Amino acid sequence: MKIIVNGEDRQAPPGITVAAYVATLGFDPETVVVELDGQILGRFEYDERRLAEGAELELIRFVGGG
Amino acid sequence: MLTIAGKTFSSRLFTGTGKFSSPQVMREALERSGSEMVTVALRRVDLADPADDIMRVLDRERFFFLPNTAGARNHKEAVRLARLARASGGGDWVKLEVTPDPRTLLPDPVDTLLATEELVKEGFVVLPYINADPILALRLQEAGAAAVMPLAAPIGTNRGLVTRYQIEIIIQQATVPVVVDAGLGAPSHAAQAMEMGADAVLVNTAIAVAGDPVAMADAFRQAVIAGRLAFKAGLGRVSDQAAASSPSSGLEFIR
Amino acid sequence: MADFSLPGFTELIRRAARPGKTEVLAALAAERLDLEGLAALLSPAAEEFLPQMASRSRRITGQRFGRVIQIYAPLYLSNYCANRCLYCGFSAENRIRRRCLTLEEVDAEAQALIDRGIRHLLLVSGEAPQVLGVDYLAQVARRLAGRFDSLSIEVQPLGDDDYLRLFAAGITSVAVYQETYDPELYRRLHLAGPKMDYAYRLATPGRAAAAGMREVGIGALLGLNDWRAEGLALGAHLAWLRRRFWRTGLTVSFPRIRPASGGFKALTPVSEQNLAQLIFALRLFDHDVGLLLSTREEPRFRNGMLGLGPTRYSAGSCTAPGGYAEEGLGDEQFAVDDHRSVAEVCAAIHEQGLDPVRKDWDRCLQAG
């Protein structure tokens, strides 16, 4: 199915959890904040929430800044 | 010791983590700076480069992370970034930056106040980055800001204490710590800000883009200590000027 | 922020006595003074530097306020008083003729002052809430607000809501003098009545400022106690009010004990020299504070001090209720020492190259 990750179109297996999908991208879910369809997810939700067709995912983390 | 919102810091030099040539140089410079509080920004991850992670470079036991809302152009974006920072395990602290003008990156006073009110309500410890506007500083203090961070000069300009007189007023009036932020281009600028009675300074560009960032970090460390010492010692309090000038009395009317 | 509190008075006395010449010179050289610097300028060691202090005070005052002196006059509403205060002519046990002006009498007094050119009025009374309460003050304020440019009160300490009400009725500033910042002496001087409550009085300037008053005045009655320590306490009180109520203008008064009914003599006489030092020290400590010099002082001293620090002079004052429009119906609080008319005081101010200003704010411009 098609989803949108950080503005890019991506493919993902239907019904995959947020935690599993983030891991497939090579990220440690512990260091990434996830916003799913405009809602910030708590850490505990990563294993519960599943992605649906057209889901919009924002993956955010700390970077250098002043 | 500096205390902000109940947390104490023995270093009065805060450092930014942007613009360094490499994570290794950054780490070494920040360690040499003696800083205990570093600012970090929030961005979308680079999907092509999962390893690019500041969290792996900096020891969070040693450095307190102060997430900023850099990039926010209005209060809504700033509040969203603050919430994201909190969700990322960054704690409740946030350096509030609202900068609608991409050219100067000067902060928007109105939206900064609005965002402060909202974030304080949500339980954040808010440190707003502001132009050196004394009344705005007072309004933010009343709104519950934990500190105020007036700029010395527009960010990245290295011009030093362009806003000196305004910052003096802010320091005189403030009941929360005053952290001079942005525009401090040389250790002498940082020392001057500390001599004036600033509670701390935040330096990023001047260290990150120096020829030798690690040595420059050390220079800022020493300058901040020297400036603070001078302030505590009572700068300008020792002089024989007053005795030398002998005004004609004009007080003969007193009986 | 915590309530205002002071170190013990003996500690204040010690701090204002201790500084030496080095500390005084340092304070004179400093751009901004902290309380330590103020203590140095109040100390005996600063006495030989009075000309230097005067010269700095003159420069700061000119820079901050310009070459103007604000003019005001008191209007005594009532001399009834429930307090027994050893130093005051209105003290409850003093056998004086008491009266509280009717609203019509207030009108007549006000008109007499308007005719003399007064636009800034200070309403004064003893403390007798049964006779003169907030209702009465609000009525007076509403009657006079349109006819004066600013109305101040120097009456009993009031509650938060009272100040809000009076502000809405047209009162824009409140003066409450602590008399002495020494709680122990305060207790011995105030024998009966609501004024016995030192702490309530001390918190009153803050309450008035919190209610939105444009200006709040504090002061100490000079001659009761060590004036240097009182000056240090005034400085601390000012600094606290500034931090907490940055929207409120602040003033300090320097009443020296004058002969009054009851025959009270100053316990620790304060000379003109001392008074001048206190005024200069506070000016150097707080560049923005309004400093009042009333008709308690002689014309010679008031003329000499013009431009050196004080920013506000009362003129043509009468301290007996009803004394402007008619004579001899109520007794005065204290004897004034400057009997010149408003016009004469203004002329003296002009002569010093200063401009007497009758108002500095139009209440009609105020929102809410």
XYZ file of C-alpha atoms in Angstrom:
689
model
C 0.000 0.000 0.000
C 1.035 3.610 -0.506
C 1.856 5.891 2.411
C 3.530 9.296 2.686
C 6.694 9.579 4.806
C 8.171 13.021 5.404
C 6.443 14.192 2.255
C 7.721 11.312 0.085
C 5.577 8.563 -1.378
C 6.598 5.186 0.014
C 5.350 1.619 -0.088
C 4.595 -0.313 3.064
C 3.110 -3.746 3.846
C -0.564 -3.373 4.795
C -1.223 -3.375 8.546
C 2.413 -2.928 9.594
C 2.960 -1.330 13.022
C 4.654 2.046 13.321
C 7.555 0.505 15.236
C 8.144 -2.145 12.591
C 7.952 0.316 9.720
C 10.382 2.778 11.345
C 12.796 -0.081 11.902
C 12.608 -1.092 8.202
C 13.881 2.392 7.347
C 16.948 1.785 9.514
C 15.973 4.048 12.419
C 16.016 3.273 16.112
C 12.394 4.035 17.107
C 13.724 5.262 20.452
C 15.415 8.248 18.834
C 12.630 9.290 16.508
C 9.390 11.154 17.150
C 6.479 10.046 15.069
C 3.564 12.124 13.973
C 0.839 10.017 12.360
C -1.817 11.902 10.390
C -1.009 15.080 12.244
C -1.046 13.515 15.715
C 2.039 13.051 17.835
C 2.349 9.471 19.024
C 3.575 8.489 22.448
C 6.374 5.923 22.547
C 4.014 3.257 23.891
C 1.825 3.635 20.805
C 4.496 2.642 18.285
C 3.835 -1.055 18.784
C 0.057 -0.679 18.753
C -0.696 1.690 15.929
C -0.857 0.230 12.449
C -0.475 2.067 9.193
C -3.371 2.277 6.762
C -3.481 3.111 3.054
C -2.563 6.779 2.493
C -1.269 7.283 6.058
C 0.849 10.371 6.485
C 3.905 9.819 8.637
C 6.331 12.442 9.892
C 9.566 11.186 11.406
C 11.394 13.805 13.395
C 14.448 13.930 15.576
C 16.982 16.222 17.150
C 19.572 17.792 14.919
C 22.233 20.390 15.514
C 20.857 23.871 16.141
C 21.499 27.078 18.029
C 25.491 28.597 40.410
C 22.833 29.517 37.908
C 19.338 28.251 38.557
C 16.625 28.163 35.931
C 13.255 26.655 36.792
C 14.800 24.798 39.718
C 17.657 23.288 37.712
C 21.173 24.429 38.509
C 24.092 24.885 36.153
C 27.664 25.558 37.161
C 28.605 26.750 33.662
C 27.064 29.978 32.430
C 27.982 29.244 28.848
C 25.239 27.610 26.834
C 26.190 26.310 23.433
C 24.415 25.606 20.204
C 25.032 22.451 18.211
C 24.539 23.758 14.675
C 26.962 24.608 11.904
C 29.850 22.405 13.051
C 32.017 20.803 10.389
C 31.564 17.353 11.864
C 29.893 15.679 14.823
C 33.332 14.832 16.198
C 34.496 18.455 16.141
C 31.224 19.456 17.758
C 31.591 16.965 20.545
C 35.145 17.950 21.283
C 34.335 21.662 21.205
C 31.308 21.329 23.453
C 33.216 19.246 25.922
C 35.988 21.818 26.018
C 33.479 24.652 26.438
C 32.470 23.333 29.838
C 28.884 23.939 28.813
C 26.190 21.917 30.519
C 23.288 23.016 28.380
C 23.207 22.633 24.628
C 20.482 23.625 22.260
C 19.213 21.250 19.633
C 16.740 21.664 16.811
C 14.071 19.300 15.572
C 13.918 18.233 11.949
C 12.479 15.565 9.746
C 14.872 12.660 9.648
C 16.900 12.209 6.482
C 15.402 9.006 5.131
C 18.568 8.361 3.168
C 20.883 8.658 6.181
C 19.550 6.966 9.300
C 22.937 7.158 11.025
C 22.985 10.966 11.104
C 21.962 11.238 14.732
C 23.202 13.864 17.184
C 21.972 11.746 20.049
C 24.703 9.250 19.382
C 27.439 11.883 19.524
C 26.524 13.787 22.664
C 26.353 12.315 26.125
C 22.997 13.274 27.569
C 24.271 12.651 31.046
C 26.756 15.415 30.539
C 24.746 17.821 28.401
C 21.257 18.988 29.209
C 19.380 19.202 25.909
C 17.379 22.347 25.318
C 15.247 21.735 22.228
C 14.454 24.839 20.238
C 11.624 25.615 17.898
C 13.894 26.862 15.137
C 12.096 27.169 11.866
C 8.747 28.080 13.388
C 7.268 31.097 11.623
C 4.307 31.621 13.938
C 3.054 30.593 17.360
C 1.171 27.570 16.084
C 4.237 26.078 14.444
C 6.285 26.837 17.539
C 3.799 25.123 19.841
C 3.740 22.095 17.540
C 7.536 21.864 17.540
C 7.615 22.164 21.317
C 5.140 19.319 21.659
C 7.225 17.207 19.279
C 10.313 17.961 21.350
C 8.539 16.808 24.462
C 7.326 13.644 22.738
C 10.888 12.883 21.714
C 11.888 12.608 25.328
C 13.420 16.063 25.408
C 11.700 16.907 28.674
C 9.536 19.969 29.268
C 12.122 22.570 28.417
C 11.974 24.535 25.222
C 13.880 27.430 23.744
C 11.107 29.250 21.993
C 12.057 30.742 18.640
C 9.524 32.266 16.296
C 11.249 33.729 13.259
C 9.004 34.652 10.362
C 11.661 36.583 8.430
C 14.055 34.114 6.826
C 16.497 36.865 5.956
C 17.276 38.233 9.420
C 15.755 35.444 11.530
C 14.643 38.137 13.978
C 12.033 36.891 16.421
C 8.358 37.847 16.200
C 7.434 39.434 19.552
C 3.671 38.987 19.259
C 3.707 35.319 18.359
C 6.478 34.658 20.879
C 4.213 35.984 23.633
C 1.245 33.980 22.358
C 3.295 30.787 22.180
C 4.745 31.388 25.643
C 1.283 31.725 27.145
C 0.144 28.532 25.443
C 3.241 26.507 26.336
C 3.303 27.645 29.962
C -0.307 26.481 30.191
C 0.793 23.090 28.890
C 3.462 22.842 31.562
C 6.535 23.681 29.503
C 9.588 25.442 30.878
C 9.801 28.207 28.290
C 12.939 30.191 27.449
C 11.927 32.632 24.741
C 14.423 34.053 22.271
C 13.577 37.728 21.829
C 14.784 40.949 20.430
C 16.280 43.051 23.200
C 12.950 44.636 24.101
C 12.650 45.338 27.844
C 8.874 45.561 27.905
C 8.517 42.328 25.975
C 10.891 40.717 28.461
C 8.647 41.863 31.319
C 5.502 40.663 29.575
C 7.067 37.249 28.981
C 8.208 37.077 32.578
C 4.623 37.765 33.656
C 3.391 35.114 31.243
C 5.550 32.578 33.077
C 8.742 32.384 31.019
C 11.530 30.683 33.002
C 14.197 32.956 31.518
C 14.465 35.468 28.705
C 16.987 35.254 25.896
C 17.520 38.655 24.298
C 19.718 38.838 21.249
C 22.973 40.778 21.233
C 22.785 41.163 17.463
C 20.976 39.330 14.660
C 21.887 35.672 14.694
C 25.052 34.660 12.942
C 26.282 38.242 12.498
C 29.056 38.056 15.110
C 28.561 41.770 15.738
C 28.621 41.620 19.514
C 26.478 43.639 21.899
C 24.700 45.856 19.403
C 21.702 45.968 21.764
C 23.796 46.739 24.819
C 21.659 49.499 26.337
C 18.434 47.610 25.899
C 19.956 44.522 27.462
C 21.141 46.603 30.415
C 17.545 47.625 31.054
C 16.349 44.052 30.712
C 18.931 42.897 33.250
C 18.001 45.678 35.678
C 14.321 44.803 35.524
C 14.208 41.064 35.140
C 13.200 38.727 37.927
C 14.054 35.677 35.802
C 17.519 34.816 34.452
C 18.666 36.732 31.383
C 20.577 34.698 28.807
C 22.161 36.788 26.077
C 21.771 34.902 22.838
C 22.784 35.399 19.220
C 25.344 37.695 17.683
C 28.150 37.182 20.219
C 31.040 36.831 17.815
C 34.072 36.854 20.095
C 34.921 35.835 23.639
C 35.260 39.528 24.522
C 31.584 40.015 23.570
C 30.574 37.198 25.889
C 32.718 38.658 28.650
C 31.071 42.054 28.177
C 27.601 40.542 28.446
C 28.598 38.759 31.639
C 30.221 41.913 33.048
C 26.904 43.698 32.547
C 25.230 41.125 34.745
C 23.769 38.685 32.241
C 23.096 35.352 33.925
C 24.430 33.353 30.996
C 25.219 33.565 27.300
C 24.462 31.249 24.432
C 27.067 30.864 21.715
C 26.941 28.778 18.588
C 28.227 30.263 15.321
C 31.321 31.901 16.795
C 32.545 28.550 18.081
C 31.304 26.355 15.244
C 32.861 28.355 12.415
C 36.100 29.360 14.155
C 39.386 28.256 12.619
C 39.849 25.974 15.594
C 36.435 25.424 17.185
C 37.849 23.472 20.107
C 40.276 26.237 21.082
C 37.564 28.840 20.554
C 35.235 26.905 22.839
C 37.927 27.070 25.501
C 38.308 30.804 24.915
C 34.565 31.358 25.400
C 34.617 29.197 28.504
C 37.283 31.401 30.052
C 35.689 34.640 28.868
C 32.365 33.759 30.484
C 34.077 32.908 33.743
C 36.107 36.129 33.627
C 33.059 38.257 32.821
C 31.054 36.748 35.630
C 33.895 37.256 38.072
C 34.205 40.888 37.026
C 30.490 41.422 37.518
C 30.604 39.878 40.966
C 33.659 41.947 41.829
C 31.688 45.133 41.205
C 32.893 46.533 37.939
C 33.498 50.259 37.848
C 33.077 50.543 41.580
C 36.661 51.482 42.199
C 37.688 54.879 40.900
C 39.148 58.118 42.135
C 37.360 60.113 39.431
C 34.704 61.334 41.812
C 37.256 62.771 44.203
C 39.165 64.483 41.439
C 36.236 66.498 40.133
C 35.360 69.119 42.682
C 32.097 70.816 41.803
C 31.478 74.228 43.260
C 29.244 73.459 46.174
C 26.119 75.529 45.532
C 24.814 74.199 48.812
C 25.320 77.352 50.878
C 21.542 77.598 51.358
C 21.565 74.599 53.706
C 21.496 75.443 57.395
C 7.487 36.669 44.439
C 7.635 36.884 48.190
C 6.162 39.722 50.239
C 8.379 42.680 50.955
C 10.537 42.152 53.989
C 13.516 43.897 55.500
C 16.484 42.905 57.597
C 16.146 43.904 61.242
C 16.354 47.643 61.818
C 19.530 47.410 63.892
C 21.115 45.648 60.928
C 20.027 48.541 58.679
C 21.517 51.025 61.128
C 24.751 49.063 61.122
C 24.895 48.902 57.319
C 24.368 52.636 56.922
C 26.920 53.481 59.602
C 29.715 51.196 58.499
C 30.863 52.369 55.033
C 34.064 54.379 54.800
C 35.481 56.806 52.304
C 36.497 54.013 49.910
C 32.925 52.757 49.686
C 31.598 56.287 49.216
C 34.003 56.977 46.362
C 33.117 53.667 44.763
C 29.406 54.473 45.015
C 29.958 57.919 43.509
C 31.819 56.331 40.606
C 29.246 53.632 39.900
C 26.750 54.027 37.098
C 24.083 52.092 39.011
C 23.876 51.582 42.741
C 22.785 48.529 44.649
C 21.655 48.756 48.275
C 25.240 48.565 49.415
C 26.053 51.626 47.324
C 23.016 53.426 48.717
C 24.181 52.612 52.231
C 27.540 54.169 51.441
C 25.917 57.417 50.279
C 23.727 57.525 53.382
C 26.662 56.947 55.713
C 28.419 59.565 57.829
C 31.463 59.039 55.601
C 29.498 60.504 52.659
C 28.802 63.788 54.433
C 31.977 65.450 53.164
C 30.950 64.503 49.607
C 27.614 66.286 49.710
C 28.624 68.691 46.891
C 29.590 65.766 44.645
C 26.344 64.016 45.462
C 24.386 67.187 44.728
C 26.113 67.609 41.407
C 25.393 64.042 40.292
C 21.844 64.260 41.577
C 21.295 67.472 39.615
C 22.620 65.915 36.413
C 20.543 62.745 36.736
C 17.398 64.653 37.665
C 17.790 67.023 34.739
C 18.428 64.196 32.328
C 15.481 62.140 33.486
C 12.862 64.786 34.305
C 13.974 67.823 32.378
C 13.941 71.307 33.773
C 10.491 71.090 35.305
C 8.943 70.900 38.748
C 5.481 69.453 39.237
C 3.156 71.424 41.479
C 0.450 69.968 43.699
C -1.573 70.904 46.736
C -3.141 68.843 49.496
C -6.853 69.037 50.225
C -7.599 67.911 53.767
C -10.966 66.156 53.796
C -11.189 65.300 57.475
C -9.225 65.388 60.682
C -11.195 62.681 62.473
C -8.913 59.861 63.444
C -9.284 56.551 65.272
C -5.541 56.177 65.732
C -3.422 57.298 68.606
C -0.064 58.163 67.095
C 2.321 60.055 69.324
C 3.639 62.349 66.572
C 0.430 63.378 64.803
C -1.767 66.407 65.358
C -4.869 64.418 64.369
C -4.206 61.764 67.021
C -7.484 60.581 68.549
C -6.816 61.834 72.049
C -5.764 65.321 70.941
C -8.460 67.861 71.831
C -8.794 69.635 68.517
C -11.788 70.830 66.531
C -12.734 67.907 64.272
C -14.628 68.064 61.044
C -15.184 66.070 57.898
C -16.019 68.129 54.856
C -19.406 67.655 53.228
C -19.337 67.102 49.484
C -20.367 70.729 49.033
C -17.517 71.874 51.238
C -15.125 69.706 49.239
C -16.378 71.454 46.099
C -15.689 74.850 47.639
C -12.172 73.837 48.697
C -11.498 72.398 45.274
C -12.700 75.557 43.588
C -10.456 77.675 45.782
C -7.476 75.571 44.693
C -8.468 75.623 41.034
C -8.656 79.409 41.272
C -5.059 79.396 42.482
C -3.977 77.288 39.524
C -3.734 73.852 41.121
C -4.403 70.978 38.720
C -2.898 68.123 40.713
C -4.701 67.434 43.949
C -3.716 65.289 46.897
C -6.693 64.273 49.034
C -5.679 63.803 52.672
C -7.512 62.635 55.753
C -7.093 61.034 59.136
C -8.083 57.407 59.563
C -11.710 57.182 60.572
C -13.445 54.697 58.306
C -16.861 55.340 59.926
C -16.673 59.007 58.974
C -14.604 58.761 55.847
C -14.861 55.448 54.055
C -14.373 54.260 50.506
C -17.893 55.334 49.516
C -17.135 58.893 50.512
C -13.764 58.875 48.755
C -15.332 57.463 45.586
C -17.974 60.190 45.662
C -15.345 62.874 46.139
C -13.250 61.407 43.334
C -16.160 61.337 40.909
C -17.017 64.956 41.700
C -13.446 66.178 41.272
C -12.068 63.922 38.549
C -13.255 66.148 35.740
C -11.911 69.295 37.348
C -8.370 68.174 38.161
C -5.855 66.489 35.945
C -4.766 64.071 38.582
C -6.126 63.004 41.944
C -4.025 61.336 44.594
C -5.001 60.077 48.014
C -3.139 59.977 51.269
C -5.662 58.314 53.553
C -5.908 55.080 55.536
C -4.601 51.845 53.953
C -7.350 50.194 51.938
C -8.055 46.748 50.498
C -7.497 45.514 46.936
C -11.109 46.008 45.894
C -11.211 49.469 47.442
C -8.272 50.569 45.313
C -9.859 49.119 42.192
C -13.048 51.044 42.973
C -11.226 54.286 43.633
C -9.150 53.924 40.475
C -12.355 53.526 38.499
C -13.732 56.613 40.250
C -10.763 58.713 39.191
C -8.002 58.304 41.780
C -4.734 57.704 39.949
C -2.186 57.618 42.715
C -1.856 56.521 46.319
C 0.584 57.611 48.993
C 1.055 55.579 52.171
C 3.989 56.392 54.395
C 5.328 53.762 56.717
C 6.442 56.519 59.131
C 9.198 54.239 60.442
C 10.532 50.962 59.024
C 11.506 49.929 62.544
C 8.705 47.596 63.735
C 9.716 47.986 67.357
C 9.582 51.776 67.359
C 6.422 51.628 65.225
C 4.759 49.640 67.998
C 5.734 52.209 70.597
C 4.490 55.157 68.541
C 1.114 53.735 67.538
C -0.810 53.219 70.713
C -4.286 52.505 69.407
C -6.314 52.167 66.232
C -6.018 50.265 62.961
C -2.678 51.898 62.210
C -1.102 49.667 64.845
C -0.833 46.962 62.165
C 2.716 47.497 60.822
C 2.603 44.629 58.340
C -0.691 45.638 56.758
C 0.594 49.141 56.230
C 3.874 47.868 54.792
C 2.010 45.794 52.208
C -0.252 48.687 51.203
C 1.884 50.283 48.456
C 2.021 46.883 46.764
C -1.759 46.513 46.973
C -2.317 49.934 45.452
C 0.128 49.179 42.636
C -1.478 45.800 41.983
C -4.831 47.570 41.621
C -3.403 49.492 38.680
C -2.640 52.868 40.243
C -0.443 54.931 37.932
C 1.710 55.995 40.822
C 2.442 54.928 44.374
C 4.193 57.025 47.000
C 6.145 55.841 50.004
C 7.896 57.731 52.757
C 9.249 57.803 56.267
C 8.566 60.444 58.874
C 11.959 61.937 59.536
C 12.861 62.596 63.138
C 11.509 59.374 64.587
C 14.540 57.222 64.075
C 17.987 56.851 62.459
C 17.338 58.567 59.137
C 20.166 56.710 57.384
C 18.566 53.360 58.179
C 15.150 54.691 57.177
C 16.706 55.802 53.879
C 18.111 52.336 53.307
C 14.694 50.829 54.038
C 13.075 53.264 51.594
C 15.591 52.207 48.947
C 14.866 48.532 49.541
C 11.121 49.173 49.413
C 11.508 51.136 46.160
C 13.608 48.424 44.559
C 11.097 45.757 45.539
C 8.170 47.755 44.186
C 10.040 48.457 40.927
C 10.715 44.784 40.329
C 7.250 43.664 41.100
C 5.130 46.488 39.720
C 6.988 47.778 36.717
C 3.907 49.544 35.348
C 3.634 51.799 38.395
C 5.478 55.072 38.849
C 7.025 55.546 42.286
C 7.564 58.569 44.492
C 9.182 59.193 47.862
C 8.311 61.874 50.368
C 10.576 63.241 53.065
C 8.339 64.689 55.761
C 10.375 66.081 58.644
C 8.584 66.312 61.959
C 7.014 69.721 62.388
C 5.413 71.253 65.452
C 1.964 69.737 65.792
C -0.829 69.543 68.304
C 0.203 67.180 71.086
C 3.610 68.767 71.377
C 5.608 65.847 69.972
C 9.307 66.642 69.529
C 11.549 64.846 67.074
C 13.211 61.876 68.778
C 16.239 62.071 66.530
C 16.319 65.493 64.861
C 17.165 65.465 61.161
C 19.041 68.514 59.903
C 18.658 70.125 56.495
C 22.101 68.748 55.748
C 20.851 65.228 56.549
C 17.694 65.729 54.511
C 19.683 66.890 51.494
C 21.994 63.885 51.772
C 19.023 61.537 51.922
C 17.429 63.131 48.858
C 20.635 63.028 46.812
C 21.383 59.444 47.840
C 17.955 58.223 46.795
C 18.219 60.076 43.486
C 21.549 58.410 42.752
C 20.056 55.069 43.755
C 16.881 55.379 41.674
C 17.115 57.723 38.701
C 13.417 57.539 37.898
C 11.735 57.987 41.255
C 9.671 61.124 41.842
C 10.889 63.019 44.908
C 8.517 65.271 46.847
C 9.460 68.285 48.889
C 6.515 69.710 50.778
C 5.716 72.966 52.524
C 6.954 71.422 55.756
C 10.261 72.946 54.657
C 11.185 76.620 54.624
C 11.250 78.671 51.402
C 15.038 79.077 51.694
C 15.614 75.320 51.693
C 12.976 74.603 49.062
C 14.390 77.270 46.752
C 17.909 75.997 47.228
C 16.921 72.411 46.421
C 15.243 73.351 43.137
C 16.815 71.360 40.335
C 19.016 69.309 42.641
C 16.817 66.251 42.991
C 13.216 66.861 44.060
C 10.722 66.795 41.218
C 7.518 67.769 42.926
C 6.644 70.654 45.232
C 3.443 71.325 47.092
C 2.408 74.952 47.132
C 0.039 77.170 49.058
C -0.755 74.270 51.359
C -3.176 74.327 54.243
C -3.301 71.236 56.471
C -6.648 71.942 58.127
C -9.867 70.620 56.548
C -11.753 73.495 54.971
C -8.844 75.879 55.312
C -8.696 77.112 51.731
C -12.197 78.462 51.320
C -12.634 79.733 54.862
C -10.596 79.945 58.013
C -10.684 78.403 61.438
C -13.334 75.671 61.388
C -11.027 72.689 61.918
C -7.538 72.362 63.301
C -4.462 71.595 61.266
C -2.329 68.424 61.182
C 0.960 70.280 61.381
C 2.279 73.790 60.900
C 3.644 74.438 57.431
C 6.891 76.360 57.074
C 6.457 77.677 53.567
C 3.536 80.102 53.553
C 4.026 81.380 50.037
C 1.135 81.309 47.592
C 1.068 78.999 44.577
C 1.965 81.966 42.404
C 4.947 82.858 44.572
C 6.274 79.302 44.561
C 5.890 79.160 40.773
C 7.741 82.452 40.442
C 10.621 81.090 42.529
C 10.759 78.016 40.317
C 10.873 80.171 37.193
C 13.659 82.166 38.741
C 15.787 79.017 38.911
C 15.297 78.476 35.205
C 12.785 75.704 35.781
C 9.226 75.355 34.595
C 6.454 74.735 37.132
C 4.162 72.105 35.636
C 0.654 71.808 36.944
C -0.112 68.431 35.425
C 1.549 65.578 33.683
C -1.317 63.277 32.836
C -4.859 63.712 31.566
C -7.159 61.243 33.164
C -9.515 61.579 30.222
C -6.910 59.713 28.149
C -7.074 56.714 30.436
C -8.730 53.487 29.339
C -10.907 51.870 31.985
